[in-house]
Amino acid sequence: MKSKLTLTDLILVGVVASVGFSLLLPAVLRQRAAARNIQCSNNLAMLGLAMHNYHAAYNQLPPGLGGTVGGEDDTCNQGRLSPLVTLSPFLEQQALWEKIANPYVSPKTGKRFPPMGPAPWFDSAEYTPWASAFATLRCPDDMQTKPEVPEQETIVVTTLAMPELPPGAIDPATFCNYVFSYGDGTYLMGEKIDQKNAESMRRVQAGMRGAFSGNQRMRFRDFLDGLSNTIGMSETITPDENDAKESHIAQGIKGLSLNPSLCLKTYDGNHTDWWDVRRGSRWADGALAISGFQTVLPPNSPTCLSDLGMEDPIASASSRHADGVHALMMDGRTVFVRDSIDTGDLSQPGVSIGSEYTRPGSRSPYGVWGAMGSRAAREVLASPITNNASIEEVVREQRNPDQAAAAEESWTTWTDHDGEHRLKAKLNRIIDRETVELEDSKGILHRVPLNTLSDRHIIMAVMMYERELESKAASKSE
């Protein structure tokens, strides 16, 4: 007699299959996230190799602001090209480099452009090399998001050709996720250096202490702290239709170079003055506010301009990875720097000339993060940076008790066990060993079941709870 499946059997099979799928899916998502993370790190390593090959060929690094000068209109690049333009032939983009380095005729309008192209903000639909950001310049985690497009009616076309972007739209073909380090300076770090101006050169020598600085060219011999102790590149988030703040640039902040912590207040919801250009939105643009960062504010902090404009920014590294950013050291290694890295006293002015600034030659006022950005300030970590864990260990060893207490209250990006939801918040307390209370930047409390967090954040929460119990026991004994 043939056996038949009853309704109960079918329900049971469905339940087992759904449970199995629910257990398998988080593991698959974690593996995919790990693969994207590794690819992002590998892209930085390739950029580091390109820099070393460039230095071997020319005995110098490309300047932060390069290109040609001599014209004032947009058909001249105005000496504002990113180092990525000159690195492109070392990144297997010889064909793209040939288009840029030679006269170019627009296939759209027939307009002729000089060698090295127009300004990097020129219409990329007309000068197509500026719309040719290649795969090495994009972090896979950031490419999961959709480019920002203003609200509009549905576009209807009658040809196979791609329509032009609507006014105000941002072309994702110009995006770049990797930015260059300008060190720990805070005053006029984005300016083009006038090498005939004595005061400008004094300011450069005093405050531009990073691997890149305007149109000045660096050599490996300039890195007196050692290539392995100096950061060269990191990441930035590019525009996205769902992000309200992360790639935006606040502007009009007075006293920013004297007190960089003012930039952190732009995320409180009250700041209304934003620049119309976004971080990472133009791969060919060398402007610090767009394609650079400073080792001042911790990773995943805001980027701001003072009332002096785009020449006076405080730019931050940022990413869509949990808890931090990838960074490229100048010896070619990549490391992961967490949001909680020691940044010293952010209310202190940066190093520059003038009595109101930190004296030239001083150690960085911005802790370990600032020290990693300076190339010749005699600041070397006691232990070499070899992986993610050693960074945190060295930071803990060099931190004083006050800095350690402040780090406990620092912001962390929390993730759930599926990797689908992320929240940047600080940990307030543990409730009944089962619930974590987090507070976000808007003051909203998130009371989250402990078992819904990722494994790493569960361990972090438990350690925090144990330290809380120990401190209470110590206070009672006293």
PDB file of N, CA and C in Angstrom, residues 2-85:
ATOM      1  N   LYS A   2       0.588   2.192  -0.925  1.00  0.00           N
ATOM      2  CA  LYS A   2       1.413   3.397  -1.036  1.00  0.00           C
ATOM      3  C   LYS A   2       1.083   4.395   0.074  1.00  0.00           C
ATOM      4  N   SER A   3       2.174   4.933   0.644  1.00  0.00           N
ATOM      5  CA  SER A   3       1.958   5.942   1.687  1.00  0.00           C
ATOM      6  C   SER A   3       1.627   7.285   1.059  1.00  0.00           C
ATOM      7  N   LYS A   4       0.788   8.047   1.713  1.00  0.00           N
ATOM      8  CA  LYS A   4       0.402   9.363   1.223  1.00  0.00           C
ATOM      9  C   LYS A   4       0.758  10.430   2.254  1.00  0.00           C
ATOM     10  N   LEU A   5       1.190  11.573   1.734  1.00  0.00           N
ATOM     11  CA  LEU A   5       1.501  12.698   2.617  1.00  0.00           C
ATOM     12  C   LEU A   5       0.211  13.361   3.069  1.00  0.00           C
ATOM     13  N   THR A   6       0.087  13.494   4.352  1.00  0.00           N
ATOM     14  CA  THR A   6      -1.084  14.168   4.891  1.00  0.00           C
ATOM     15  C   THR A   6      -0.816  15.669   4.973  1.00  0.00           C
ATOM     16  N   LEU A   7      -1.848  16.424   5.243  1.00  0.00           N
ATOM     17  CA  LEU A   7      -1.702  17.873   5.392  1.00  0.00           C
ATOM     18  C   LEU A   7      -0.742  18.212   6.524  1.00  0.00           C
ATOM     19  N   THR A   8      -0.793  17.434   7.583  1.00  0.00           N
ATOM     20  CA  THR A   8       0.112  17.652   8.721  1.00  0.00           C
ATOM     21  C   THR A   8       1.560  17.476   8.312  1.00  0.00           C
ATOM     22  N   ASP A   9       1.816  16.426   7.479  1.00  0.00           N
ATOM     23  CA  ASP A   9       3.190  16.195   7.008  1.00  0.00           C
ATOM     24  C   ASP A   9       3.687  17.370   6.169  1.00  0.00           C
ATOM     25  N   LEU A  10       2.822  17.890   5.296  1.00  0.00           N
ATOM     26  CA  LEU A  10       3.225  19.022   4.455  1.00  0.00           C
ATOM     27  C   LEU A  10       3.523  20.259   5.281  1.00  0.00           C
ATOM     28  N   ILE A  11       2.697  20.489   6.291  1.00  0.00           N
ATOM     29  CA  ILE A  11       2.931  21.639   7.177  1.00  0.00           C
ATOM     30  C   ILE A  11       4.254  21.481   7.906  1.00  0.00           C
ATOM     31  N   LEU A  12       4.530  20.253   8.370  1.00  0.00           N
ATOM     32  CA  LEU A  12       5.764  19.985   9.101  1.00  0.00           C
ATOM     33  C   LEU A  12       6.983  20.215   8.211  1.00  0.00           C
ATOM     34  N   VAL A  13       6.909  19.736   6.962  1.00  0.00           N
ATOM     35  CA  VAL A  13       8.011  19.946   6.024  1.00  0.00           C
ATOM     36  C   VAL A  13       8.228  21.447   5.766  1.00  0.00           C
ATOM     37  N   GLY A  14       7.132  22.182   5.605  1.00  0.00           N
ATOM     38  CA  GLY A  14       7.248  23.619   5.385  1.00  0.00           C
ATOM     39  C   GLY A  14       7.879  24.335   6.552  1.00  0.00           C
ATOM     40  N   VAL A  15       7.486  23.937   7.770  1.00  0.00           N
ATOM     41  CA  VAL A  15       8.056  24.561   8.970  1.00  0.00           C
ATOM     42  C   VAL A  15       9.551  24.281   9.069  1.00  0.00           C
ATOM     43  N   VAL A  16       9.948  23.022   8.831  1.00  0.00           N
ATOM     44  CA  VAL A  16      11.362  22.656   8.895  1.00  0.00           C
ATOM     45  C   VAL A  16      12.169  23.430   7.851  1.00  0.00           C
ATOM     46  N   ALA A  17      11.596  23.527   6.624  1.00  0.00           N
ATOM     47  CA  ALA A  17      12.299  24.249   5.563  1.00  0.00           C
ATOM     48  C   ALA A  17      12.457  25.729   5.899  1.00  0.00           C
ATOM     49  N   SER A  18      11.413  26.334   6.452  1.00  0.00           N
ATOM     50  CA  SER A  18      11.495  27.758   6.788  1.00  0.00           C
ATOM     51  C   SER A  18      12.479  28.013   7.918  1.00  0.00           C
ATOM     52  N   VAL A  19      12.493  27.099   8.912  1.00  0.00           N
ATOM     53  CA  VAL A  19      13.455  27.251  10.007  1.00  0.00           C
ATOM     54  C   VAL A  19      14.879  27.116   9.482  1.00  0.00           C
ATOM     55  N   GLY A  20      15.098  26.119   8.613  1.00  0.00           N
ATOM     56  CA  GLY A  20      16.428  25.935   8.030  1.00  0.00           C
ATOM     57  C   GLY A  20      16.863  27.143   7.225  1.00  0.00           C
ATOM     58  N   PHE A  21      15.938  27.706   6.471  1.00  0.00           N
ATOM     59  CA  PHE A  21      16.256  28.891   5.673  1.00  0.00           C
ATOM     60  C   PHE A  21      16.574  30.078   6.558  1.00  0.00           C
ATOM     61  N   SER A  22      15.818  30.241   7.633  1.00  0.00           N
ATOM     62  CA  SER A  22      16.057  31.369   8.537  1.00  0.00           C
ATOM     63  C   SER A  22      17.398  31.262   9.243  1.00  0.00           C
ATOM     64  N   LEU A  23      17.850  30.027   9.471  1.00  0.00           N
ATOM     65  CA  LEU A  23      19.162  29.834  10.098  1.00  0.00           C
ATOM     66  C   LEU A  23      20.287  30.023   9.090  1.00  0.00           C
ATOM     67  N   LEU A  24      20.047  29.640   7.854  1.00  0.00           N
ATOM     68  CA  LEU A  24      21.087  29.714   6.833  1.00  0.00           C
ATOM     69  C   LEU A  24      21.265  31.128   6.298  1.00  0.00           C
ATOM     70  N   LEU A  25      20.180  31.885   6.173  1.00  0.00           N
ATOM     71  CA  LEU A  25      20.242  33.207   5.550  1.00  0.00           C
ATOM     72  C   LEU A  25      21.206  34.166   6.254  1.00  0.00           C
ATOM     73  N   PRO A  26      21.167  34.287   7.596  1.00  0.00           N
ATOM     74  CA  PRO A  26      22.114  35.203   8.245  1.00  0.00           C
ATOM     75  C   PRO A  26      23.567  34.857   7.960  1.00  0.00           C
ATOM     76  N   ALA A  27      23.882  33.560   7.918  1.00  0.00           N
ATOM     77  CA  ALA A  27      25.258  33.161   7.631  1.00  0.00           C
ATOM     78  C   ALA A  27      25.660  33.561   6.220  1.00  0.00           C
ATOM     79  N   VAL A  28      24.737  33.406   5.268  1.00  0.00           N
ATOM     80  CA  VAL A  28      25.014  33.797   3.887  1.00  0.00           C
ATOM     81  C   VAL A  28      25.228  35.307   3.796  1.00  0.00           C
ATOM     82  N   LEU A  29      24.383  36.081   4.496  1.00  0.00           N
ATOM     83  CA  LEU A  29      24.513  37.537   4.471  1.00  0.00           C
ATOM     84  C   LEU A  29      25.832  37.986   5.082  1.00  0.00           C
ATOM     85  N   ARG A  30      26.248  37.310   6.153  1.00  0.00           N
ATOM     86  CA  ARG A  30      27.527  37.663   6.786  1.00  0.00           C
ATOM     87  C   ARG A  30      28.695  37.362   5.855  1.00  0.00           C
ATOM     88  N   GLN A  31      28.616  36.231   5.146  1.00  0.00           N
ATOM     89  CA  GLN A  31      29.683  35.876   4.223  1.00  0.00           C
ATOM     90  C   GLN A  31      29.770  36.876   3.071  1.00  0.00           C
ATOM     91  N   ARG A  32      28.613  37.299   2.583  1.00  0.00           N
ATOM     92  CA  ARG A  32      28.610  38.286   1.509  1.00  0.00           C
ATOM     93  C   ARG A  32      29.180  39.616   1.979  1.00  0.00           C
ATOM     94  N   ALA A  33      28.802  40.012   3.197  1.00  0.00           N
ATOM     95  CA  ALA A  33      29.339  41.266   3.753  1.00  0.00           C
ATOM     96  C   ALA A  33      30.849  41.179   3.928  1.00  0.00           C
ATOM     97  N   ALA A  34      31.331  40.002   4.387  1.00  0.00           N
ATOM     98  CA  ALA A  34      32.771  39.827   4.556  1.00  0.00           C
ATOM     99  C   ALA A  34      33.497  39.905   3.216  1.00  0.00           C
ATOM    100  N   ALA A  35      32.895  39.330   2.174  1.00  0.00           N
ATOM    101  CA  ALA A  35      33.513  39.378   0.846  1.00  0.00           C
ATOM    102  C   ALA A  35      33.600  40.808   0.333  1.00  0.00           C
ATOM    103  N   ARG A  36      32.535  41.592   0.544  1.00  0.00           N
ATOM    104  CA  ARG A  36      32.569  42.994   0.126  1.00  0.00           C
ATOM    105  C   ARG A  36      33.623  43.772   0.909  1.00  0.00           C
ATOM    106  N   ASN A  37      33.740  43.454   2.179  1.00  0.00           N
ATOM    107  CA  ASN A  37      34.718  44.114   3.036  1.00  0.00           C
ATOM    108  C   ASN A  37      36.143  43.848   2.541  1.00  0.00           C
ATOM    109  N   ILE A  38      36.409  42.590   2.188  1.00  0.00           N
ATOM    110  CA  ILE A  38      37.742  42.217   1.704  1.00  0.00           C
ATOM    111  C   ILE A  38      38.035  42.911   0.376  1.00  0.00           C
ATOM    112  N   GLN A  39      37.044  42.974  -0.514  1.00  0.00           N
ATOM    113  CA  GLN A  39      37.243  43.630  -1.802  1.00  0.00           C
ATOM    114  C   GLN A  39      37.553  45.104  -1.631  1.00  0.00           C
ATOM    115  N   CYS A  40      36.897  45.743  -0.674  1.00  0.00           N
ATOM    116  CA  CYS A  40      37.147  47.161  -0.407  1.00  0.00           C
ATOM    117  C   CYS A  40      38.588  47.367   0.055  1.00  0.00           C
ATOM    118  N   SER A  41      39.051  46.490   0.932  1.00  0.00           N
ATOM    119  CA  SER A  41      40.434  46.563   1.406  1.00  0.00           C
ATOM    120  C   SER A  41      41.416  46.305   0.267  1.00  0.00           C
ATOM    121  N   ASN A  42      41.081  45.354  -0.618  1.00  0.00           N
ATOM    122  CA  ASN A  42      41.961  45.049  -1.749  1.00  0.00           C
ATOM    123  C   ASN A  42      42.066  46.235  -2.707  1.00  0.00           C
ATOM    124  N   ASN A  43      40.967  46.982  -2.878  1.00  0.00           N
ATOM    125  CA  ASN A  43      41.023  48.169  -3.736  1.00  0.00           C
ATOM    126  C   ASN A  43      42.026  49.185  -3.200  1.00  0.00           C
ATOM    127  N   LEU A  44      42.012  49.386  -1.886  1.00  0.00           N
ATOM    128  CA  LEU A  44      42.974  50.317  -1.278  1.00  0.00           C
ATOM    129  C   LEU A  44      44.402  49.820  -1.473  1.00  0.00           C
ATOM    130  N   ALA A  45      44.597  48.508  -1.343  1.00  0.00           N
ATOM    131  CA  ALA A  45      45.940  47.946  -1.538  1.00  0.00           C
ATOM    132  C   ALA A  45      46.421  48.181  -2.967  1.00  0.00           C
ATOM    133  N   MET A  46      45.526  48.063  -3.945  1.00  0.00           N
ATOM    134  CA  MET A  46      45.894  48.323  -5.340  1.00  0.00           C
ATOM    135  C   MET A  46      46.269  49.786  -5.537  1.00  0.00           C
ATOM    136  N   LEU A  47      45.546  50.689  -4.870  1.00  0.00           N
ATOM    137  CA  LEU A  47      45.883  52.112  -4.950  1.00  0.00           C
ATOM    138  C   LEU A  47      47.247  52.377  -4.323  1.00  0.00           C
ATOM    139  N   GLY A  48      47.540  51.683  -3.238  1.00  0.00           N
ATOM    140  CA  GLY A  48      48.851  51.820  -2.610  1.00  0.00           C
ATOM    141  C   GLY A  48      49.966  51.333  -3.516  1.00  0.00           C
ATOM    142  N   LEU A  49      49.728  50.212  -4.211  1.00  0.00           N
ATOM    143  CA  LEU A  49      50.729  49.700  -5.143  1.00  0.00           C
ATOM    144  C   LEU A  49      50.944  50.685  -6.288  1.00  0.00           C
ATOM    145  N   ALA A  50      49.859  51.284  -6.757  1.00  0.00           N
ATOM    146  CA  ALA A  50      49.974  52.277  -7.832  1.00  0.00           C
ATOM    147  C   ALA A  50      50.810  53.472  -7.376  1.00  0.00           C
ATOM    148  N   MET A  51      50.627  53.916  -6.136  1.00  0.00           N
ATOM    149  CA  MET A  51      51.414  55.045  -5.622  1.00  0.00           C
ATOM    150  C   MET A  51      52.898  54.691  -5.576  1.00  0.00           C
ATOM    151  N   HIS A  52      53.205  53.476  -5.128  1.00  0.00           N
ATOM    152  CA  HIS A  52      54.611  53.061  -5.058  1.00  0.00           C
ATOM    153  C   HIS A  52      55.215  52.958  -6.456  1.00  0.00           C
ATOM    154  N   ASN A  53      54.456  52.440  -7.425  1.00  0.00           N
ATOM    155  CA  ASN A  53      54.967  52.365  -8.795  1.00  0.00           C
ATOM    156  C   ASN A  53      55.161  53.766  -9.387  1.00  0.00           C
ATOM    157  N   TYR A  54      54.253  54.689  -9.074  1.00  0.00           N
ATOM    158  CA  TYR A  54      54.386  56.068  -9.533  1.00  0.00           C
ATOM    159  C   TYR A  54      55.664  56.682  -8.954  1.00  0.00           C
ATOM    160  N   HIS A  55      55.895  56.456  -7.648  1.00  0.00           N
ATOM    161  CA  HIS A  55      57.085  57.006  -7.000  1.00  0.00           C
ATOM    162  C   HIS A  55      58.345  56.396  -7.588  1.00  0.00           C
ATOM    163  N   ALA A  56      58.305  55.105  -7.922  1.00  0.00           N
ATOM    164  CA  ALA A  56      59.469  54.460  -8.529  1.00  0.00           C
ATOM    165  C   ALA A  56      59.766  55.055  -9.901  1.00  0.00           C
ATOM    166  N   ALA A  57      58.713  55.477 -10.615  1.00  0.00           N
ATOM    167  CA  ALA A  57      58.896  56.038 -11.948  1.00  0.00           C
ATOM    168  C   ALA A  57      59.336  57.495 -11.918  1.00  0.00           C
ATOM    169  N   TYR A  58      58.818  58.288 -10.973  1.00  0.00           N
ATOM    170  CA  TYR A  58      59.053  59.736 -10.974  1.00  0.00           C
ATOM    171  C   TYR A  58      59.776  60.258  -9.734  1.00  0.00           C
ATOM    172  N   ASN A  59      60.079  59.359  -8.809  1.00  0.00           N
ATOM    173  CA  ASN A  59      60.774  59.737  -7.571  1.00  0.00           C
ATOM    174  C   ASN A  59      60.004  60.771  -6.762  1.00  0.00           C
ATOM    175  N   GLN A  60      58.699  60.724  -6.832  1.00  0.00           N
ATOM    176  CA  GLN A  60      57.832  61.592  -6.050  1.00  0.00           C
ATOM    177  C   GLN A  60      56.413  61.046  -6.112  1.00  0.00           C
ATOM    178  N   LEU A  61      55.561  61.511  -5.191  1.00  0.00           N
ATOM    179  CA  LEU A  61      54.148  61.161  -5.207  1.00  0.00           C
ATOM    180  C   LEU A  61      53.380  62.196  -6.014  1.00  0.00           C
ATOM    181  N   PRO A  62      52.242  61.835  -6.567  1.00  0.00           N
ATOM    182  CA  PRO A  62      51.445  62.852  -7.268  1.00  0.00           C
ATOM    183  C   PRO A  62      50.937  63.890  -6.278  1.00  0.00           C
ATOM    184  N   PRO A  63      50.790  65.143  -6.694  1.00  0.00           N
ATOM    185  CA  PRO A  63      50.297  66.175  -5.772  1.00  0.00           C
ATOM    186  C   PRO A  63      48.813  65.987  -5.496  1.00  0.00           C
ATOM    187  N   GLY A  64      48.373  66.538  -4.383  1.00  0.00           N
ATOM    188  CA  GLY A  64      46.948  66.473  -4.066  1.00  0.00           C
ATOM    189  C   GLY A  64      46.105  67.256  -5.042  1.00  0.00           C
ATOM    190  N   LEU A  65      46.655  68.345  -5.573  1.00  0.00           N
ATOM    191  CA  LEU A  65      46.004  69.160  -6.604  1.00  0.00           C
ATOM    192  C   LEU A  65      46.949  69.237  -7.790  1.00  0.00           C
ATOM    193  N   GLY A  66      46.593  68.576  -8.890  1.00  0.00           N
ATOM    194  CA  GLY A  66      47.472  68.532 -10.048  1.00  0.00           C
ATOM    195  C   GLY A  66      46.799  69.063 -11.288  1.00  0.00           C
ATOM    196  N   GLY A  67      47.434  68.823 -12.437  1.00  0.00           N
ATOM    197  CA  GLY A  67      46.876  69.272 -13.699  1.00  0.00           C
ATOM    198  C   GLY A  67      47.646  70.421 -14.285  1.00  0.00           C
ATOM    199  N   THR A  68      46.966  71.218 -15.089  1.00  0.00           N
ATOM    200  CA  THR A  68      47.594  72.350 -15.776  1.00  0.00           C
ATOM    201  C   THR A  68      46.962  73.653 -15.310  1.00  0.00           C
ATOM    202  N   VAL A  69      47.662  74.742 -15.534  1.00  0.00           N
ATOM    203  CA  VAL A  69      47.157  76.070 -15.170  1.00  0.00           C
ATOM    204  C   VAL A  69      47.247  76.976 -16.389  1.00  0.00           C
ATOM    205  N   GLY A  70      46.669  78.157 -16.294  1.00  0.00           N
ATOM    206  CA  GLY A  70      46.768  79.112 -17.391  1.00  0.00           C
ATOM    207  C   GLY A  70      45.433  79.588 -17.900  1.00  0.00           C
ATOM    208  N   GLY A  71      44.350  78.960 -17.489  1.00  0.00           N
ATOM    209  CA  GLY A  71      43.029  79.397 -17.915  1.00  0.00           C
ATOM    210  C   GLY A  71      42.119  79.592 -16.728  1.00  0.00           C
ATOM    211  N   GLU A  72      41.150  80.467 -16.871  1.00  0.00           N
ATOM    212  CA  GLU A  72      40.241  80.767 -15.774  1.00  0.00           C
ATOM    213  C   GLU A  72      38.851  80.172 -15.976  1.00  0.00           C
ATOM    214  N   ASP A  73      38.523  79.768 -17.211  1.00  0.00           N
ATOM    215  CA  ASP A  73      37.187  79.217 -17.432  1.00  0.00           C
ATOM    216  C   ASP A  73      37.191  77.707 -17.205  1.00  0.00           C
ATOM    217  N   ASP A  74      36.020  77.094 -17.311  1.00  0.00           N
ATOM    218  CA  ASP A  74      35.864  75.686 -16.978  1.00  0.00           C
ATOM    219  C   ASP A  74      36.510  74.745 -17.981  1.00  0.00           C
ATOM    220  N   THR A  75      36.923  75.258 -19.153  1.00  0.00           N
ATOM    221  CA  THR A  75      37.568  74.379 -20.120  1.00  0.00           C
ATOM    222  C   THR A  75      39.008  74.073 -19.742  1.00  0.00           C
ATOM    223  N   CYS A  76      39.533  74.769 -18.734  1.00  0.00           N
ATOM    224  CA  CYS A  76      40.852  74.465 -18.162  1.00  0.00           C
ATOM    225  C   CYS A  76      40.635  73.764 -16.828  1.00  0.00           C
ATOM    226  N   ASN A  77      41.476  72.785 -16.510  1.00  0.00           N
ATOM    227  CA  ASN A  77      41.274  72.057 -15.252  1.00  0.00           C
ATOM    228  C   ASN A  77      41.677  72.860 -14.030  1.00  0.00           C
ATOM    229  N   GLN A  78      42.297  74.024 -14.231  1.00  0.00           N
ATOM    230  CA  GLN A  78      42.611  74.974 -13.153  1.00  0.00           C
ATOM    231  C   GLN A  78      43.480  74.369 -12.049  1.00  0.00           C
ATOM    232  N   GLY A  79      44.278  73.365 -12.418  1.00  0.00           N
ATOM    233  CA  GLY A  79      45.192  72.769 -11.447  1.00  0.00           C
ATOM    234  C   GLY A  79      44.489  72.118 -10.282  1.00  0.00           C
ATOM    235  N   ARG A  80      43.307  71.513 -10.546  1.00  0.00           N
ATOM    236  CA  ARG A  80      42.552  70.935  -9.435  1.00  0.00           C
ATOM    237  C   ARG A  80      42.235  69.448  -9.642  1.00  0.00           C
ATOM    238  N   LEU A  81      43.093  68.773 -10.373  1.00  0.00           N
ATOM    239  CA  LEU A  81      42.851  67.359 -10.629  1.00  0.00           C
ATOM    240  C   LEU A  81      43.327  66.502  -9.462  1.00  0.00           C
ATOM    241  N   SER A  82      42.604  65.433  -9.214  1.00  0.00           N
ATOM    242  CA  SER A  82      42.918  64.491  -8.137  1.00  0.00           C
ATOM    243  C   SER A  82      44.166  63.675  -8.481  1.00  0.00           C
ATOM    244  N   PRO A  83      44.895  63.191  -7.468  1.00  0.00           N
ATOM    245  CA  PRO A  83      46.000  62.258  -7.740  1.00  0.00           C
ATOM    246  C   PRO A  83      45.551  61.024  -8.510  1.00  0.00           C
ATOM    247  N   LEU A  84      44.268  60.671  -8.418  1.00  0.00           N
ATOM    248  CA  LEU A  84      43.777  59.486  -9.117  1.00  0.00           C
ATOM    249  C   LEU A  84      43.919  59.624 -10.628  1.00  0.00           C
ATOM    250  N   VAL A  85      43.862  60.848 -11.135  1.00  0.00           N
ATOM    251  CA  VAL A  85      44.000  61.048 -12.576  1.00  0.00           C
ATOM    252  C   VAL A  85      45.384  60.612 -13.032  1.00  0.00           C
TER     253      VAL A  85
END
